[in-house]
């Protein structure tokens, strides 16, 4: 079942000095349960594509159709945790922004934190976590709003290879277990997440 359709997407950034054509002619369809990796060199527009999908950037032209009832969850490049918020508070951020912070949703987040090995760190601050744990927190923050499609921007590029292998495996299991679809972008075909993706799309 198709849940997302992108057609001829284009984005031009306008700076004071010049125009930058960041994304051109990008078309793509996502099926439910599919895990797609979009691969391309740095600067080719991968982050811009994900930002347009979740409305953090306006598109210049083209069409994005998210099918009814489908929600998107965005995990930005780097973990971008807030150091002054506890692990739990970081994970509740999306729910707060969507004015959807019910006791039930908070319990769901706590359950995810426990399931994925962060039980003892619920009230800790990000600075007390390892890189791999921070990435898991970042993912749980994304899962908190129960998105159907995860948008993962170079998810684990900040980690060393060993940790990346372990975390990628964790995250893959989480995505499968929670029955999500995912689009991840990377410049690195040795990325373990890339190796386990089902569909690969070379972009530029
Ligand atoms: N906010 C912005 N303003 C102007 N140019 C930008 C902005 N964001 C990205 N760009 C430019 O758009 C191009 C694509 O960037 P990006 O989507 O970040 O690529 P990638 O994620 O593939 O490395 C690059 O040339 C980058 O410099
Ligand atoms: Mg990028």
PDB file of C-alpha atoms and ligand atoms in Angstrom:
ATOM      1  CA  UNK A   1       0.000   0.000   0.000  1.00  0.00           C
ATOM      2  CA  UNK A   2       1.362   3.362  -1.024  1.00  0.00           C
ATOM      3  CA  UNK A   3       1.544   5.874   1.847  1.00  0.00           C
ATOM      4  CA  UNK A   4       3.654   8.692   0.424  1.00  0.00           C
ATOM      5  CA  UNK A   5       4.142  10.053  -3.057  1.00  0.00           C
ATOM      6  CA  UNK A   6       6.586  12.758  -4.088  1.00  0.00           C
ATOM      7  CA  UNK A   7       6.590  14.169  -7.601  1.00  0.00           C
ATOM      8  CA  UNK A   8       9.089  16.485  -9.285  1.00  0.00           C
ATOM      9  CA  UNK A   9      10.121  18.078  -6.044  1.00  0.00           C
ATOM     10  CA  UNK A  10      12.295  21.142  -6.381  1.00  0.00           C
ATOM     11  CA  UNK A  11      13.910  23.513  -3.916  1.00  0.00           C
ATOM     12  CA  UNK A  12      15.871  26.666  -4.557  1.00  0.00           C
ATOM     13  CA  UNK A  13      17.378  28.521  -1.631  1.00  0.00           C
ATOM     14  CA  UNK A  14      17.707  32.251  -2.075  1.00  0.00           C
ATOM     15  CA  UNK A  15      20.601  33.848  -0.274  1.00  0.00           C
ATOM     16  CA  UNK A  16      21.679  37.468  -0.513  1.00  0.00           C
ATOM     17  CA  UNK A  17      24.393  36.590  -2.986  1.00  0.00           C
ATOM     18  CA  UNK A  18      22.923  33.820  -5.079  1.00  0.00           C
ATOM     19  CA  UNK A  19      20.376  31.130  -5.700  1.00  0.00           C
ATOM     20  CA  UNK A  20      21.178  27.554  -4.784  1.00  0.00           C
ATOM     21  CA  UNK A  21      19.331  24.757  -6.505  1.00  0.00           C
ATOM     22  CA  UNK A  22      19.346  22.263  -3.637  1.00  0.00           C
ATOM     23  CA  UNK A  23      16.834  19.696  -4.918  1.00  0.00           C
ATOM     24  CA  UNK A  24      15.729  19.159  -8.478  1.00  0.00           C
ATOM     25  CA  UNK A  25      13.436  16.662 -10.118  1.00  0.00           C
ATOM     26  CA  UNK A  26      13.048  14.380  -7.160  1.00  0.00           C
ATOM     27  CA  UNK A  27      10.261  11.802  -7.425  1.00  0.00           C
ATOM     28  CA  UNK A  28       9.651   8.906  -5.138  1.00  0.00           C
ATOM     29  CA  UNK A  29       6.993   6.603  -3.682  1.00  0.00           C
ATOM     30  CA  UNK A  30       6.961   4.825  -0.340  1.00  0.00           C
ATOM     31  CA  UNK A  31       5.061   1.644   0.488  1.00  0.00           C
ATOM     32  CA  UNK A  32       3.832   0.780   3.968  1.00  0.00           C
ATOM     33  CA  UNK A  33       6.524  -1.089   5.901  1.00  0.00           C
ATOM     34  CA  UNK A  34       9.235  -0.164   3.428  1.00  0.00           C
ATOM     35  CA  UNK A  35      12.673   0.942   4.592  1.00  0.00           C
ATOM     36  CA  UNK A  36      14.340   3.103   1.992  1.00  0.00           C
ATOM     37  CA  UNK A  37      17.820   4.553   1.938  1.00  0.00           C
ATOM     38  CA  UNK A  38      18.454   7.600  -0.205  1.00  0.00           C
ATOM     39  CA  UNK A  39      22.135   7.852  -0.965  1.00  0.00           C
ATOM     40  CA  UNK A  40      24.061  10.763  -2.380  1.00  0.00           C
ATOM     41  CA  UNK A  41      27.160  12.868  -1.738  1.00  0.00           C
ATOM     42  CA  UNK A  42      27.291  15.689   0.812  1.00  0.00           C
ATOM     43  CA  UNK A  43      25.478  18.796  -0.329  1.00  0.00           C
ATOM     44  CA  UNK A  44      23.258  17.021  -2.861  1.00  0.00           C
ATOM     45  CA  UNK A  45      20.057  18.008  -1.062  1.00  0.00           C
ATOM     46  CA  UNK A  46      19.248  15.019   1.137  1.00  0.00           C
ATOM     47  CA  UNK A  47      18.552  16.977   4.330  1.00  0.00           C
ATOM     48  CA  UNK A  48      16.519  19.472   2.338  1.00  0.00           C
ATOM     49  CA  UNK A  49      14.289  16.679   1.014  1.00  0.00           C
ATOM     50  CA  UNK A  50      13.521  15.456   4.529  1.00  0.00           C
ATOM     51  CA  UNK A  51      12.909  18.999   5.782  1.00  0.00           C
ATOM     52  CA  UNK A  52      10.411  19.620   2.999  1.00  0.00           C
ATOM     53  CA  UNK A  53       8.650  16.383   3.851  1.00  0.00           C
ATOM     54  CA  UNK A  54       8.079  17.499   7.416  1.00  0.00           C
ATOM     55  CA  UNK A  55       7.352  21.117   6.526  1.00  0.00           C
ATOM     56  CA  UNK A  56      10.478  22.628   8.014  1.00  0.00           C
ATOM     57  CA  UNK A  57      11.278  24.044   4.574  1.00  0.00           C
ATOM     58  CA  UNK A  58       8.895  25.161   1.870  1.00  0.00           C
ATOM     59  CA  UNK A  59       9.200  23.469  -1.481  1.00  0.00           C
ATOM     60  CA  UNK A  60       9.746  25.639  -4.554  1.00  0.00           C
ATOM     61  CA  UNK A  61       7.639  23.379  -6.756  1.00  0.00           C
ATOM     62  CA  UNK A  62       6.423  19.821  -7.123  1.00  0.00           C
ATOM     63  CA  UNK A  63       4.062  17.763  -5.094  1.00  0.00           C
ATOM     64  CA  UNK A  64       4.185  15.905  -1.791  1.00  0.00           C
ATOM     65  CA  UNK A  65       1.209  13.660  -1.056  1.00  0.00           C
ATOM     66  CA  UNK A  66       1.069  12.089   2.379  1.00  0.00           C
ATOM     67  CA  UNK A  67      -1.840   9.656   2.408  1.00  0.00           C
ATOM     68  CA  UNK A  68      -4.672  10.230   4.886  1.00  0.00           C
ATOM     69  CA  UNK A  69      -3.977   9.147   8.435  1.00  0.00           C
ATOM     70  CA  UNK A  70      -0.210   8.881   7.878  1.00  0.00           C
ATOM     71  CA  UNK A  71       2.039  10.831  10.258  1.00  0.00           C
ATOM     72  CA  UNK A  72       5.683  11.658   9.825  1.00  0.00           C
ATOM     73  CA  UNK A  73       8.380  11.688  12.478  1.00  0.00           C
ATOM     74  CA  UNK A  74      11.649  13.470  11.791  1.00  0.00           C
ATOM     75  CA  UNK A  75      14.984  12.636  13.373  1.00  0.00           C
ATOM     76  CA  UNK A  76      17.360  15.459  12.463  1.00  0.00           C
ATOM     77  CA  UNK A  77      21.029  15.095  11.539  1.00  0.00           C
ATOM     78  CA  UNK A  78      23.098  14.842  14.765  1.00  0.00           C
ATOM     79  CA  UNK A  79      21.095  13.949  17.853  1.00  0.00           C
ATOM     80  CA  UNK A  80      20.112  17.539  18.742  1.00  0.00           C
ATOM     81  CA  UNK A  81      19.114  16.684  22.291  1.00  0.00           C
ATOM     82  CA  UNK A  82      18.591  19.606  24.642  1.00  0.00           C
ATOM     83  CA  UNK A  83      21.240  19.418  27.334  1.00  0.00           C
ATOM     84  CA  UNK A  84      19.150  21.249  29.914  1.00  0.00           C
ATOM     85  CA  UNK A  85      16.229  18.830  29.634  1.00  0.00           C
ATOM     86  CA  UNK A  86      16.227  15.373  31.184  1.00  0.00           C
ATOM     87  CA  UNK A  87      16.052  12.302  28.949  1.00  0.00           C
ATOM     88  CA  UNK A  88      12.324  11.990  29.601  1.00  0.00           C
ATOM     89  CA  UNK A  89      11.716  15.709  28.964  1.00  0.00           C
ATOM     90  CA  UNK A  90      13.657  15.474  25.709  1.00  0.00           C
ATOM     91  CA  UNK A  91      11.482  12.576  24.616  1.00  0.00           C
ATOM     92  CA  UNK A  92       8.281  14.446  25.503  1.00  0.00           C
ATOM     93  CA  UNK A  93       9.202  17.478  23.428  1.00  0.00           C
ATOM     94  CA  UNK A  94       7.318  16.493  20.272  1.00  0.00           C
ATOM     95  CA  UNK A  95       4.205  15.694  22.287  1.00  0.00           C
ATOM     96  CA  UNK A  96       4.439  19.086  24.005  1.00  0.00           C
ATOM     97  CA  UNK A  97       4.768  20.878  20.688  1.00  0.00           C
ATOM     98  CA  UNK A  98       1.750  19.019  19.309  1.00  0.00           C
ATOM     99  CA  UNK A  99      -0.228  19.787  22.500  1.00  0.00           C
ATOM    100  CA  UNK A 100      -0.665  16.082  22.942  1.00  0.00           C
ATOM    101  CA  UNK A 101       1.104  15.433  26.226  1.00  0.00           C
ATOM    102  CA  UNK A 102      -1.391  13.161  27.967  1.00  0.00           C
ATOM    103  CA  UNK A 103      -0.566  10.801  30.821  1.00  0.00           C
ATOM    104  CA  UNK A 104      -1.144   7.916  28.424  1.00  0.00           C
ATOM    105  CA  UNK A 105       1.369   9.269  25.911  1.00  0.00           C
ATOM    106  CA  UNK A 106       3.879   9.925  28.667  1.00  0.00           C
ATOM    107  CA  UNK A 107       3.506   6.328  29.810  1.00  0.00           C
ATOM    108  CA  UNK A 108       4.080   5.153  26.259  1.00  0.00           C
ATOM    109  CA  UNK A 109       7.360   7.090  26.163  1.00  0.00           C
ATOM    110  CA  UNK A 110       8.437   5.691  29.517  1.00  0.00           C
ATOM    111  CA  UNK A 111       7.652   2.209  28.217  1.00  0.00           C
ATOM    112  CA  UNK A 112       9.822   2.803  25.137  1.00  0.00           C
ATOM    113  CA  UNK A 113      12.677   4.081  27.313  1.00  0.00           C
ATOM    114  CA  UNK A 114      12.444   0.969  29.478  1.00  0.00           C
ATOM    115  CA  UNK A 115      12.158  -1.404  26.534  1.00  0.00           C
ATOM    116  CA  UNK A 116      15.217   0.060  24.884  1.00  0.00           C
ATOM    117  CA  UNK A 117      17.566  -0.039  27.859  1.00  0.00           C
ATOM    118  CA  UNK A 118      17.239   3.486  29.192  1.00  0.00           C
ATOM    119  CA  UNK A 119      15.255   2.735  32.334  1.00  0.00           C
ATOM    120  CA  UNK A 120      17.998   3.941  34.660  1.00  0.00           C
ATOM    121  CA  UNK A 121      18.486   7.152  32.722  1.00  0.00           C
ATOM    122  CA  UNK A 122      14.946   8.472  32.473  1.00  0.00           C
ATOM    123  CA  UNK A 123      15.740  11.413  34.743  1.00  0.00           C
ATOM    124  CA  UNK A 124      19.375  11.770  33.715  1.00  0.00           C
ATOM    125  CA  UNK A 125      20.656  14.553  31.472  1.00  0.00           C
ATOM    126  CA  UNK A 126      22.044  13.923  27.992  1.00  0.00           C
ATOM    127  CA  UNK A 127      25.602  14.763  29.059  1.00  0.00           C
ATOM    128  CA  UNK A 128      25.576  11.618  31.186  1.00  0.00           C
ATOM    129  CA  UNK A 129      24.819   9.340  28.249  1.00  0.00           C
ATOM    130  CA  UNK A 130      27.058   7.570  25.773  1.00  0.00           C
ATOM    131  CA  UNK A 131      26.801   8.448  22.089  1.00  0.00           C
ATOM    132  CA  UNK A 132      24.814   5.302  21.382  1.00  0.00           C
ATOM    133  CA  UNK A 133      22.366   6.026  24.194  1.00  0.00           C
ATOM    134  CA  UNK A 134      21.881   9.592  22.968  1.00  0.00           C
ATOM    135  CA  UNK A 135      20.959   8.240  19.561  1.00  0.00           C
ATOM    136  CA  UNK A 136      18.424   5.894  21.108  1.00  0.00           C
ATOM    137  CA  UNK A 137      16.916   8.797  23.065  1.00  0.00           C
ATOM    138  CA  UNK A 138      16.729  10.797  19.872  1.00  0.00           C
ATOM    139  CA  UNK A 139      14.924   7.932  18.162  1.00  0.00           C
ATOM    140  CA  UNK A 140      12.488   7.481  21.059  1.00  0.00           C
ATOM    141  CA  UNK A 141      11.756  11.207  20.922  1.00  0.00           C
ATOM    142  CA  UNK A 142      10.852  10.673  17.281  1.00  0.00           C
ATOM    143  CA  UNK A 143       8.735   7.609  18.062  1.00  0.00           C
ATOM    144  CA  UNK A 144       6.883   9.400  20.892  1.00  0.00           C
ATOM    145  CA  UNK A 145       4.302  10.956  18.600  1.00  0.00           C
ATOM    146  CA  UNK A 146       3.635   7.533  17.028  1.00  0.00           C
ATOM    147  CA  UNK A 147       4.592   8.412  13.461  1.00  0.00           C
ATOM    148  CA  UNK A 148       3.957   5.927  10.655  1.00  0.00           C
ATOM    149  CA  UNK A 149       6.979   7.062   8.665  1.00  0.00           C
ATOM    150  CA  UNK A 150      10.347   7.831  10.220  1.00  0.00           C
ATOM    151  CA  UNK A 151      12.582  10.315   8.437  1.00  0.00           C
ATOM    152  CA  UNK A 152      16.156   9.656   9.509  1.00  0.00           C
ATOM    153  CA  UNK A 153      18.870  12.104   8.516  1.00  0.00           C
ATOM    154  CA  UNK A 154      22.318  10.437   8.533  1.00  0.00           C
ATOM    155  CA  UNK A 155      21.149   8.813  11.727  1.00  0.00           C
ATOM    156  CA  UNK A 156      24.367   7.581  13.248  1.00  0.00           C
ATOM    157  CA  UNK A 157      27.150   9.300  11.403  1.00  0.00           C
ATOM    158  CA  UNK A 158      28.500  10.827  14.612  1.00  0.00           C
ATOM    159  CA  UNK A 159      29.241   7.450  16.134  1.00  0.00           C
ATOM    160  CA  UNK A 160      32.314   5.275  15.788  1.00  0.00           C
ATOM    161  CA  UNK A 161      31.873   2.195  13.638  1.00  0.00           C
ATOM    162  CA  UNK A 162      31.437  -0.364  16.425  1.00  0.00           C
ATOM    163  CA  UNK A 163      28.807   1.696  18.191  1.00  0.00           C
ATOM    164  CA  UNK A 164      27.111   2.464  14.913  1.00  0.00           C
ATOM    165  CA  UNK A 165      26.818  -1.219  14.173  1.00  0.00           C
ATOM    166  CA  UNK A 166      25.230  -1.917  17.547  1.00  0.00           C
ATOM    167  CA  UNK A 167      22.896   1.091  17.495  1.00  0.00           C
ATOM    168  CA  UNK A 168      21.862   0.502  13.888  1.00  0.00           C
ATOM    169  CA  UNK A 169      20.914  -3.017  14.773  1.00  0.00           C
ATOM    170  CA  UNK A 170      18.904  -1.735  17.775  1.00  0.00           C
ATOM    171  CA  UNK A 171      17.199   0.874  15.722  1.00  0.00           C
ATOM    172  CA  UNK A 172      16.380  -1.511  12.927  1.00  0.00           C
ATOM    173  CA  UNK A 173      14.759  -3.844  15.439  1.00  0.00           C
ATOM    174  CA  UNK A 174      12.846  -0.939  16.964  1.00  0.00           C
ATOM    175  CA  UNK A 175      11.536   0.133  13.579  1.00  0.00           C
ATOM    176  CA  UNK A 176      10.487  -3.417  12.714  1.00  0.00           C
ATOM    177  CA  UNK A 177       8.955  -4.078  16.122  1.00  0.00           C
ATOM    178  CA  UNK A 178       6.976  -0.845  16.123  1.00  0.00           C
ATOM    179  CA  UNK A 179       5.943  -1.595  12.502  1.00  0.00           C
ATOM    180  CA  UNK A 180       7.192   1.659  11.002  1.00  0.00           C
ATOM    181  CA  UNK A 181       8.182   2.657   7.519  1.00  0.00           C
ATOM    182  CA  UNK A 182      11.381   4.632   7.195  1.00  0.00           C
ATOM    183  CA  UNK A 183      13.267   6.872   4.839  1.00  0.00           C
ATOM    184  CA  UNK A 184      16.850   7.406   5.753  1.00  0.00           C
ATOM    185  CA  UNK A 185      19.368   9.521   3.943  1.00  0.00           C
ATOM    186  CA  UNK A 186      23.108   9.013   4.008  1.00  0.00           C
ATOM    187  CA  UNK A 187      26.250   9.877   2.075  1.00  0.00           C
ATOM    188  CA  UNK A 188      27.942   6.735   3.292  1.00  0.00           C
ATOM    189  CA  UNK A 189      27.270   3.372   1.706  1.00  0.00           C
ATOM    190  CA  UNK A 190      29.280   1.661   4.430  1.00  0.00           C
ATOM    191  CA  UNK A 191      26.629   2.869   6.885  1.00  0.00           C
ATOM    192  CA  UNK A 192      25.246  -0.256   8.570  1.00  0.00           C
ATOM    193  CA  UNK A 193      21.754   1.196   8.375  1.00  0.00           C
ATOM    194  CA  UNK A 194      22.244   1.441   4.654  1.00  0.00           C
ATOM    195  CA  UNK A 195      23.255  -2.208   4.502  1.00  0.00           C
ATOM    196  CA  UNK A 196      20.022  -3.326   6.113  1.00  0.00           C
ATOM    197  CA  UNK A 197      17.679  -1.081   4.174  1.00  0.00           C
ATOM    198  CA  UNK A 198      15.362  -2.779   1.720  1.00  0.00           C
ATOM    199  CA  UNK A 199      15.364  -0.290  -1.093  1.00  0.00           C
ATOM    200  CA  UNK A 200      18.161   1.958  -2.231  1.00  0.00           C
ATOM    201  CA  UNK A 201      17.686   5.091  -4.214  1.00  0.00           C
ATOM    202  CA  UNK A 202      20.741   6.776  -5.663  1.00  0.00           C
ATOM    203  CA  UNK A 203      20.236  10.485  -5.732  1.00  0.00           C
ATOM    204  CA  UNK A 204      22.587  12.433  -8.022  1.00  0.00           C
TER     205      UNK A 204
HETATM  206  N1  LIG B   1      19.181  27.230   4.710  1.00  0.00           N
HETATM  207  C1  LIG B   1      19.937  27.192   3.589  1.00  0.00           C
HETATM  208  N2  LIG B   1      20.193  28.329   2.901  1.00  0.00           N
HETATM  209  C2  LIG B   1      20.929  28.306   1.769  1.00  0.00           C
HETATM  210  N3  LIG B   1      21.466  27.192   1.257  1.00  0.00           N
HETATM  211  C3  LIG B   1      21.248  26.036   1.889  1.00  0.00           C
HETATM  212  C4  LIG B   1      20.472  25.963   3.092  1.00  0.00           C
HETATM  213  N4  LIG B   1      20.411  24.670   3.484  1.00  0.00           N
HETATM  214  C5  LIG B   1      21.117  23.977   2.580  1.00  0.00           C
HETATM  215  N5  LIG B   1      21.618  24.767   1.635  1.00  0.00           N
HETATM  216  C6  LIG B   1      22.416  24.348   0.443  1.00  0.00           C
HETATM  217  O1  LIG B   1      21.635  23.434  -0.297  1.00  0.00           O
HETATM  218  C7  LIG B   1      22.426  22.360  -0.775  1.00  0.00           C
HETATM  219  C8  LIG B   1      21.869  21.042  -0.235  1.00  0.00           C
HETATM  220  O2  LIG B   1      22.057  21.011   1.180  1.00  0.00           O
HETATM  221  P1  LIG B   1      21.590  19.782   2.080  1.00  0.00           P
HETATM  222  O3  LIG B   1      20.179  19.488   1.812  1.00  0.00           O
HETATM  223  O4  LIG B   1      21.977  20.084   3.476  1.00  0.00           O
HETATM  224  O5  LIG B   1      22.488  18.595   1.486  1.00  0.00           O
HETATM  225  P2  LIG B   1      22.916  17.185   2.110  1.00  0.00           P
HETATM  226  O6  LIG B   1      22.024  16.913   3.289  1.00  0.00           O
HETATM  227  O7  LIG B   1      22.741  16.209   0.996  1.00  0.00           O
HETATM  228  O8  LIG B   1      24.349  17.292   2.519  1.00  0.00           O
HETATM  229  C9  LIG B   1      23.850  22.653  -0.347  1.00  0.00           C
HETATM  230  O9  LIG B   1      24.492  23.303  -1.401  1.00  0.00           O
HETATM  231  C10 LIG B   1      23.674  23.585   0.841  1.00  0.00           C
HETATM  232  O10 LIG B   1      24.774  24.435   0.961  1.00  0.00           O
HETATM  233 MG1  LIG B   2      22.493  16.604   5.326  1.00  0.00          MG
END
